[in-house]
Coordinates of N, CA, C and O in Angstrom, one line a residue:
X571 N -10.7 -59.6 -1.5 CA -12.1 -59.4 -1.0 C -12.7 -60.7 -0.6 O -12.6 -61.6 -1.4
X572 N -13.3 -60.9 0.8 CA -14.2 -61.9 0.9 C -15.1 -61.8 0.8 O -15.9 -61.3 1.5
X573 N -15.5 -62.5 -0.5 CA -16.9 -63.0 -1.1 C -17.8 -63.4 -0.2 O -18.8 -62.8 0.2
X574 N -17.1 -64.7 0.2 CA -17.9 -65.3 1.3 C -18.8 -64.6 2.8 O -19.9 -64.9 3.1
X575 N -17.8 -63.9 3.4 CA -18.4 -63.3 4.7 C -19.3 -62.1 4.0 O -20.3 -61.8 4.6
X576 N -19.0 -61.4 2.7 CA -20.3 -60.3 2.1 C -21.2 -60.9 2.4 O -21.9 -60.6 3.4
X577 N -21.3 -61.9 1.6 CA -22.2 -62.8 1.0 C -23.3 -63.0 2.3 O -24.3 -62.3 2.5
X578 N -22.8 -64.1 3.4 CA -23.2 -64.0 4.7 C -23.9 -63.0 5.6 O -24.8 -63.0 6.4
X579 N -22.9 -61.8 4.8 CA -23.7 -60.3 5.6 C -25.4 -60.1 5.1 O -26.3 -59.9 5.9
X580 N -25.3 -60.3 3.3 CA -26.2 -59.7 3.3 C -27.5 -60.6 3.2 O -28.6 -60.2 2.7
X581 N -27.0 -62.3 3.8 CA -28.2 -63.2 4.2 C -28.4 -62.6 5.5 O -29.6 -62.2 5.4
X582 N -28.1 -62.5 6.4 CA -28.1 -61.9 7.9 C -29.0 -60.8 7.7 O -30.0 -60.7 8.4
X583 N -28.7 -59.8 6.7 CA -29.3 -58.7 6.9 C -30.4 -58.8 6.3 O -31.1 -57.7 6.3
X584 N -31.1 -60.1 5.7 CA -32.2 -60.6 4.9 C -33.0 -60.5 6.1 O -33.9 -59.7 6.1
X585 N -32.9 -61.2 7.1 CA -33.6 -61.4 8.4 C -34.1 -60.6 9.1 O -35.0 -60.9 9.9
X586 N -33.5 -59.4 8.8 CA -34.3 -58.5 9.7 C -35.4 -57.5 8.2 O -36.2 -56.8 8.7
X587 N -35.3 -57.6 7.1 CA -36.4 -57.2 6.4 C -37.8 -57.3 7.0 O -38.2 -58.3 7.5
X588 N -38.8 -56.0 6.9 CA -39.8 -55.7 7.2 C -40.8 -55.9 5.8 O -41.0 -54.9 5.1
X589 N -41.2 -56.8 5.5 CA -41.9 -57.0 4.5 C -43.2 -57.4 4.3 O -43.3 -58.2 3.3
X590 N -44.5 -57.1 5.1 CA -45.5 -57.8 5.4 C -46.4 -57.9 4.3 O -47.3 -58.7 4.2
X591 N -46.0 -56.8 3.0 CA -46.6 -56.7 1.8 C -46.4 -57.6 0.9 O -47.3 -58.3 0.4
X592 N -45.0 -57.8 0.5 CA -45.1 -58.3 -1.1 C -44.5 -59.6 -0.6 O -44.3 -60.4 -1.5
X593 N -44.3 -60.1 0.8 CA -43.4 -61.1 1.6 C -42.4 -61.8 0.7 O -42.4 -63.0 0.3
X594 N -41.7 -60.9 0.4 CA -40.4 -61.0 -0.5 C -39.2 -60.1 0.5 O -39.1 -58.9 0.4
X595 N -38.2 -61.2 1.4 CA -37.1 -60.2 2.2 C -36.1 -60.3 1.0 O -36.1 -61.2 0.1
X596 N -35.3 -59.4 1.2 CA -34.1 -59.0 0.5 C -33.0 -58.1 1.9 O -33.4 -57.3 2.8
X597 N -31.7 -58.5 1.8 CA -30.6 -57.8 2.2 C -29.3 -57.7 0.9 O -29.1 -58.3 -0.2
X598 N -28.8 -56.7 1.9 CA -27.7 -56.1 1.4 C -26.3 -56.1 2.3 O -26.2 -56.1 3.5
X599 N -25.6 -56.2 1.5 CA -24.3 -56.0 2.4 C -23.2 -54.9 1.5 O -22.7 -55.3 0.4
X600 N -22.9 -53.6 2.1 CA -22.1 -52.5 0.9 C -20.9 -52.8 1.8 O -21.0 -53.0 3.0
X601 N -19.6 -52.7 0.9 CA -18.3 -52.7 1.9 C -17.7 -51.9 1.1 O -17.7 -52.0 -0.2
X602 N -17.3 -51.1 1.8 CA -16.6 -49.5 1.4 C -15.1 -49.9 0.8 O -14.7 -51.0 1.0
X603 N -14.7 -49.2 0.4 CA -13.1 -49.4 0.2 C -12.1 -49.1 1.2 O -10.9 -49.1 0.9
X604 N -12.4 -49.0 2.5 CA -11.4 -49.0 3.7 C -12.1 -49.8 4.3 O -12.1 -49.6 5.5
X605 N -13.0 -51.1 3.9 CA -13.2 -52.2 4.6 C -14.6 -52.2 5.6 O -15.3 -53.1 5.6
X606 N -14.8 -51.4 6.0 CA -16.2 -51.6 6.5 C -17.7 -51.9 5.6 O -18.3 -51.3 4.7
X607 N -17.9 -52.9 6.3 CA -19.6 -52.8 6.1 C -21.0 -52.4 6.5 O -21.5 -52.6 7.6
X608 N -21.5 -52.0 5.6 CA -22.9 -51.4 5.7 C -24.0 -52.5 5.4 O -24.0 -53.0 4.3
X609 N -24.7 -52.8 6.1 CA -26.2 -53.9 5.7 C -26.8 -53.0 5.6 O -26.4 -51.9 5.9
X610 N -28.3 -53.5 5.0 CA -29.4 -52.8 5.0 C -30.3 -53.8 4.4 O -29.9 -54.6 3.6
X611 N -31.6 -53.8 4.8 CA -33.0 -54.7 4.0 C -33.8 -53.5 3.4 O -33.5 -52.4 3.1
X612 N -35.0 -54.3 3.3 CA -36.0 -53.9 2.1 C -36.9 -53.1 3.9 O -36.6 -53.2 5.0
X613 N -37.5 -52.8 3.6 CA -38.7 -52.0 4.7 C -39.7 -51.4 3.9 O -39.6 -50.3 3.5
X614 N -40.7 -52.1 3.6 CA -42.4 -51.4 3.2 C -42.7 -50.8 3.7 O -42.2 -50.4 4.8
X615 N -43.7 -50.4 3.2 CA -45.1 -49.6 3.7 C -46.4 -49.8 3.3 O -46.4 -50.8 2.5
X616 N -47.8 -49.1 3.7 CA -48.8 -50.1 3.0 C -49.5 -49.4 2.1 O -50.6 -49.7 1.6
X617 N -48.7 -48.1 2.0 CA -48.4 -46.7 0.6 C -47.7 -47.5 -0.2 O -48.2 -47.5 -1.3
X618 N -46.8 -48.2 0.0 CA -45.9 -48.8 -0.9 C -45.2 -47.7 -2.2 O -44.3 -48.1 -2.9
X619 N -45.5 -46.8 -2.4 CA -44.1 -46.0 -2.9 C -43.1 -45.5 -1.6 O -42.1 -45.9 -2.1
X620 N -42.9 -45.1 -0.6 CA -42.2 -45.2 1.1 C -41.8 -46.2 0.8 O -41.6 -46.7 1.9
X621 N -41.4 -47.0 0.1 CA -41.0 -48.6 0.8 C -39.7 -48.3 0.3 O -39.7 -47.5 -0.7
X622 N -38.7 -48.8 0.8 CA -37.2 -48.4 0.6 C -36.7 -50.1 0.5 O -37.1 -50.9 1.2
X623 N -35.8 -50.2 -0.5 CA -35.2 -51.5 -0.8 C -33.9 -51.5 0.5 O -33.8 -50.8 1.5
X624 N -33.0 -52.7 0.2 CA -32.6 -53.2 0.9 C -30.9 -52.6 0.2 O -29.8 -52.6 0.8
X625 N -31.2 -52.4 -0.7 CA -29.7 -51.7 -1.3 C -29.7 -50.5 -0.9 O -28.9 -50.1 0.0
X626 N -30.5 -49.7 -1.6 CA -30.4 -48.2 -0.5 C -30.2 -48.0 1.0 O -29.5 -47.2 1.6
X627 N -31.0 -48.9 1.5 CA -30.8 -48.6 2.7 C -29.5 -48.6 3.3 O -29.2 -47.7 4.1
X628 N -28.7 -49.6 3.0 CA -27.9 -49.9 2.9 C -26.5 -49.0 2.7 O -25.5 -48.9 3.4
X629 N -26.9 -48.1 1.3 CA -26.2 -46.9 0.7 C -26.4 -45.8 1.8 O -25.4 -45.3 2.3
X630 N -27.7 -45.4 2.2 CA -27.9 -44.1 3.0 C -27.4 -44.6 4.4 O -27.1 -43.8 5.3
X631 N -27.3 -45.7 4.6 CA -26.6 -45.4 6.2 C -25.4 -45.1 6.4 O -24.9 -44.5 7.4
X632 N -24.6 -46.0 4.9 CA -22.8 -45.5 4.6 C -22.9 -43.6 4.5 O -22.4 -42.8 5.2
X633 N -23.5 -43.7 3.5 CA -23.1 -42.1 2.9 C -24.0 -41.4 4.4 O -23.3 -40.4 4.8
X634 N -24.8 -41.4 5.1 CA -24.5 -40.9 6.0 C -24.0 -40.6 7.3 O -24.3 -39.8 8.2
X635 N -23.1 -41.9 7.1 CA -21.4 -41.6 8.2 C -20.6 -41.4 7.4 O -19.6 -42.1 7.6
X636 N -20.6 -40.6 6.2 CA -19.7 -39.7 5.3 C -18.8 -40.5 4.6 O -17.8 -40.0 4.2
X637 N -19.2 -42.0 4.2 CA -18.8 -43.2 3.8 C -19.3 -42.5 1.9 O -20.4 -42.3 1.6
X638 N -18.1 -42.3 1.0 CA -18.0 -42.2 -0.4 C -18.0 -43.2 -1.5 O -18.5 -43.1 -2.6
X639 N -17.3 -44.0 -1.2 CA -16.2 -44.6 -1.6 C -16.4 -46.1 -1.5 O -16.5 -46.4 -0.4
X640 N -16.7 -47.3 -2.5 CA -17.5 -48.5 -2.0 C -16.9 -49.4 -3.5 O -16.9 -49.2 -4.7
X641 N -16.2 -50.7 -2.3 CA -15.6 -51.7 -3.3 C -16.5 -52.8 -3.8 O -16.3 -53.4 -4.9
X642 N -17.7 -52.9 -3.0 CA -18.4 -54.0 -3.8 C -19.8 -53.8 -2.7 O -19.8 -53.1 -1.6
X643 N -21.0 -54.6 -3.2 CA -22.0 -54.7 -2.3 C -22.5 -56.5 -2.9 O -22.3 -57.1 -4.0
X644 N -23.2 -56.9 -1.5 CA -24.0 -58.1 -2.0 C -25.4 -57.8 -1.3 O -25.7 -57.2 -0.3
X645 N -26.4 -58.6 -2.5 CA -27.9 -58.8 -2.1 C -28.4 -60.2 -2.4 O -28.4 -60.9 -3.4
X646 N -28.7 -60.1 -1.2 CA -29.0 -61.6 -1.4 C -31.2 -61.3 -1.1 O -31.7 -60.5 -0.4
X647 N -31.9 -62.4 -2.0 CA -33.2 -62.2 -1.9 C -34.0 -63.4 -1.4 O -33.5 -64.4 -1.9
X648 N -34.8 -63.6 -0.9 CA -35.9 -65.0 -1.0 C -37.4 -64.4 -0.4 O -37.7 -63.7 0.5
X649 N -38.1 -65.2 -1.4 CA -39.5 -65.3 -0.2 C -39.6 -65.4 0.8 O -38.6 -65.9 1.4
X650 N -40.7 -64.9 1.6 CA -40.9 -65.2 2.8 C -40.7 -66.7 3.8 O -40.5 -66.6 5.0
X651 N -40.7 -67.6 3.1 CA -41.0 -68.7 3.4 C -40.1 -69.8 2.7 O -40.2 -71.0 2.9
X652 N -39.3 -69.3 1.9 CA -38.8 -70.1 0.9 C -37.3 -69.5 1.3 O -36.8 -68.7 2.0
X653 N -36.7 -70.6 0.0 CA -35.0 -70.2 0.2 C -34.8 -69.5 -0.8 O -35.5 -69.3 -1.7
X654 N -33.6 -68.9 -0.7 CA -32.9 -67.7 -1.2 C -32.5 -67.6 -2.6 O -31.9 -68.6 -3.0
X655 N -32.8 -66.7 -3.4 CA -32.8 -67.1 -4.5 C -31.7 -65.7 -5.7 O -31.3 -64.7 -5.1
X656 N -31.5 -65.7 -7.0 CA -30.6 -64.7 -7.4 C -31.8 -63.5 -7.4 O -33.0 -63.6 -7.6
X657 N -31.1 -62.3 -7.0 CA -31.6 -61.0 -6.6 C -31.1 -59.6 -7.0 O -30.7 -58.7 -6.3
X658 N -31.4 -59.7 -8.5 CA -31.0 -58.2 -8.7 C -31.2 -56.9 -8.4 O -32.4 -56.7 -8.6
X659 N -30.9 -56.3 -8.2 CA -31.3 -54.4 -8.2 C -32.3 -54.2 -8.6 O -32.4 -54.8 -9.7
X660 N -33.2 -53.7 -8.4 CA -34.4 -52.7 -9.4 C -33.7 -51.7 -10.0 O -32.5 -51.7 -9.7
X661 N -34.2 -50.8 -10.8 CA -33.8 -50.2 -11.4 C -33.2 -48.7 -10.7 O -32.2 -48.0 -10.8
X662 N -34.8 -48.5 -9.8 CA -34.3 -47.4 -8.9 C -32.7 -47.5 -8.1 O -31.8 -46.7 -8.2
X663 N -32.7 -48.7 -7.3 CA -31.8 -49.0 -6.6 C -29.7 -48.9 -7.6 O -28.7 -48.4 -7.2
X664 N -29.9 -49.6 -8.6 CA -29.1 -49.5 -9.8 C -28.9 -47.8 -10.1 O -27.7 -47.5 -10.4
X665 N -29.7 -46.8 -10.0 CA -29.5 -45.5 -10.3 C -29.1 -44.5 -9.0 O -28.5 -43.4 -8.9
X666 N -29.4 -45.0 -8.4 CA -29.1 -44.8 -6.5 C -27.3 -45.4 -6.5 O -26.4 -44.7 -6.1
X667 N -27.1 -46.6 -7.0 CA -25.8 -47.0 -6.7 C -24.7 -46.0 -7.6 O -23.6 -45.5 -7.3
X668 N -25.4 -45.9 -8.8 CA -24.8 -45.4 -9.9 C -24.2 -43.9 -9.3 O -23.0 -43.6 -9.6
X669 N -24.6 -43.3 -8.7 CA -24.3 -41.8 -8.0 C -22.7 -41.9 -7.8 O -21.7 -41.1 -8.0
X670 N -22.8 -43.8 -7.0 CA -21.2 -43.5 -6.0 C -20.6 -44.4 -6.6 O -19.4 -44.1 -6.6
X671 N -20.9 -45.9 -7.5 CA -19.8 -47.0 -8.0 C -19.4 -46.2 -8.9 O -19.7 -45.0 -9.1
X672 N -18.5 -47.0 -9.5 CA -17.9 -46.9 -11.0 C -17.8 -48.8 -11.2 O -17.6 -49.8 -10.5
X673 N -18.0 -48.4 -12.7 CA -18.5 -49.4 -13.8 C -18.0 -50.9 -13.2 O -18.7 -51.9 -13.3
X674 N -16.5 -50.8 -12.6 CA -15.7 -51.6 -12.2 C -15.7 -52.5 -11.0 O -15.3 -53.6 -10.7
X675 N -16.7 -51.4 -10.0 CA -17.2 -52.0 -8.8 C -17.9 -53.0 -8.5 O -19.1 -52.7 -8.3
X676 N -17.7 -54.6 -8.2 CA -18.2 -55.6 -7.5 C -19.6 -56.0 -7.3 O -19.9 -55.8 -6.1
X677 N -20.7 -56.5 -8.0 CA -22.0 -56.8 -7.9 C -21.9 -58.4 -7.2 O -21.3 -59.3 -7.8
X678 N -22.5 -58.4 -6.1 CA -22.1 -60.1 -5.6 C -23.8 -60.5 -5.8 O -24.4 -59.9 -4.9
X679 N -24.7 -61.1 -6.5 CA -25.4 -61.8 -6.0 C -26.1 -63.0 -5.7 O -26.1 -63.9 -6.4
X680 N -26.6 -63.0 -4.4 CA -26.0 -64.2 -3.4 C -27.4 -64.9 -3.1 O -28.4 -64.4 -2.9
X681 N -27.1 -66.3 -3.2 CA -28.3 -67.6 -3.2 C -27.8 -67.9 -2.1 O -28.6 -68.3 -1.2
X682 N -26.4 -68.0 -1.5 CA -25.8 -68.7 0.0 C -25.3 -68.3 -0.3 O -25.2 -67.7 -1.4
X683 N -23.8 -68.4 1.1 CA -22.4 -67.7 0.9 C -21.7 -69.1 0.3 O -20.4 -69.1 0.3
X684 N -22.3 -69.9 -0.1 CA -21.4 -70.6 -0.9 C -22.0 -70.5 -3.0 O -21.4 -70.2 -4.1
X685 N -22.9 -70.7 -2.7 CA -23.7 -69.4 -4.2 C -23.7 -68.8 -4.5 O -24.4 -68.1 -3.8
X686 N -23.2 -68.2 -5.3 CA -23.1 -67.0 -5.7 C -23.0 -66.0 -7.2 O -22.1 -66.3 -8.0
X687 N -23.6 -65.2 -7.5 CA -22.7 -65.1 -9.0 C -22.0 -63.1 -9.0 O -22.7 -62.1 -8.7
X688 N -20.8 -63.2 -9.4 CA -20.6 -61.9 -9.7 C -20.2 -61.0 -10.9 O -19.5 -61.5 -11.7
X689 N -20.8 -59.6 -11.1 CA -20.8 -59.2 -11.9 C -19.7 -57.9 -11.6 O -19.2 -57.6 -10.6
X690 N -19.7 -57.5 -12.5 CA -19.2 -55.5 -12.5 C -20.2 -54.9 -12.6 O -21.1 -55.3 -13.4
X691 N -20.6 -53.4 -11.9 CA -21.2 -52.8 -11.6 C -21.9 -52.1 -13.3 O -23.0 -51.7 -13.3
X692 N -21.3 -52.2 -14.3 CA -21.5 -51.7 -15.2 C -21.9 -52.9 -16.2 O -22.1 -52.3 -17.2
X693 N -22.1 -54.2 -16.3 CA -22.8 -55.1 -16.6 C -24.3 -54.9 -16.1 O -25.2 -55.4 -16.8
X694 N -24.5 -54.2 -14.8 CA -26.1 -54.5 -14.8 C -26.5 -52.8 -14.6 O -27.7 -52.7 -14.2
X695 N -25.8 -51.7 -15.0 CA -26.5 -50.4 -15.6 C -25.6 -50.2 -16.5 O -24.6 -49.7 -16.0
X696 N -25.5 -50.4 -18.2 CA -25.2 -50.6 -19.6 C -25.2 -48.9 -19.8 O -26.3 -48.7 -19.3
X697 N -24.8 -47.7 -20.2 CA -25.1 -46.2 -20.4 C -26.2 -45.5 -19.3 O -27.3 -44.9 -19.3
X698 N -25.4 -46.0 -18.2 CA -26.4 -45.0 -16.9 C -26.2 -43.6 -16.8 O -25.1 -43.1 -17.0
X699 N -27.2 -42.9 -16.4 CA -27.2 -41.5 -16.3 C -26.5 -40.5 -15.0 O -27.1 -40.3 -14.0
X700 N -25.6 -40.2 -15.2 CA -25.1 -39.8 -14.0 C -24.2 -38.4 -14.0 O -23.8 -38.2 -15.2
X701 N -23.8 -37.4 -13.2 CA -23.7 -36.6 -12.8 C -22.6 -36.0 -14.8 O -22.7 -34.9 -15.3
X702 N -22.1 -36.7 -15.1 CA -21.9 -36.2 -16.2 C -22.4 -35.8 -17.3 O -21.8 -35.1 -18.2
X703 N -23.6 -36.3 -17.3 CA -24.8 -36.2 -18.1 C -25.2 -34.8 -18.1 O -25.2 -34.0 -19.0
X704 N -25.5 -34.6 -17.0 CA -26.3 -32.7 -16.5 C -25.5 -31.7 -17.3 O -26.0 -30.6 -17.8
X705 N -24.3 -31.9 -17.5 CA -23.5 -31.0 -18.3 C -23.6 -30.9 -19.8 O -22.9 -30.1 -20.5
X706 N -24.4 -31.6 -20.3 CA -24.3 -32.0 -21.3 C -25.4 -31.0 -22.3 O -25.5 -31.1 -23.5

């Protein structure tokens, strides 16, 4: 896996964030397990529950070109005005990913594409609730 060009992706996809509210951009970069990538940013609103992160977005454009299946994602974040800095999930976004990773799945979070730190998907949701749960 290249770290580096994720990494890249999901500074690029920082740029195009619509964020006039909290002027905090954030991108994403998801790459599927047959190799393609999905970006996505953060996009507000001035309701501000509407406002969609930069990880989801990112998820709903894969899963809807019928994209399942995902080896790693990077988010990279910064101020408006400032440089890029480490950028974790919210919580929503973490329970959103949780649907389609498994535990083992690739967390890149990215200050540059030479910056970086990575995790496994199950280091940053510890007993997440998910589709096995409902049975219970």
């Amino acid at each position: 896996m290249d770290y580096k060009k994720l990494a890249k992706s999901a500074l690029d996809a920082m740029k195009m964030s619509y964020s006039p509210y909290s002027k905090f951009r954030v991108g994403a970069a998801l790459l599927t397990k047959n190799g393609k990538i999905y970006t996505g940013c953060n996009i507000e609103s001035a309701a501000y529950s509407p406002t969609n992160c930069a990880e989801r977005t990112a998820l709903f454009k894969a899963v809807s070109e019928d994209e399942r299946e995902f080896a790693a994602i990077a988010i990279s974040g910064a101020p408006e005005n400032g440089e890029p800095q480490y950028c974790y999930p919210c919580g929503v976004c973490r329970q959103m990913l949780n649907e389609f990773f498994t535990d083992d799945t690739t967390v890149i979070i990215v200050k540059t594409s030479e910056d970086y730190k990575i995790h496994n998907f199950g280091e940053l949701l510890p007993f997440g609730f998910g589709a096995e749960n409902l049975s219970m």
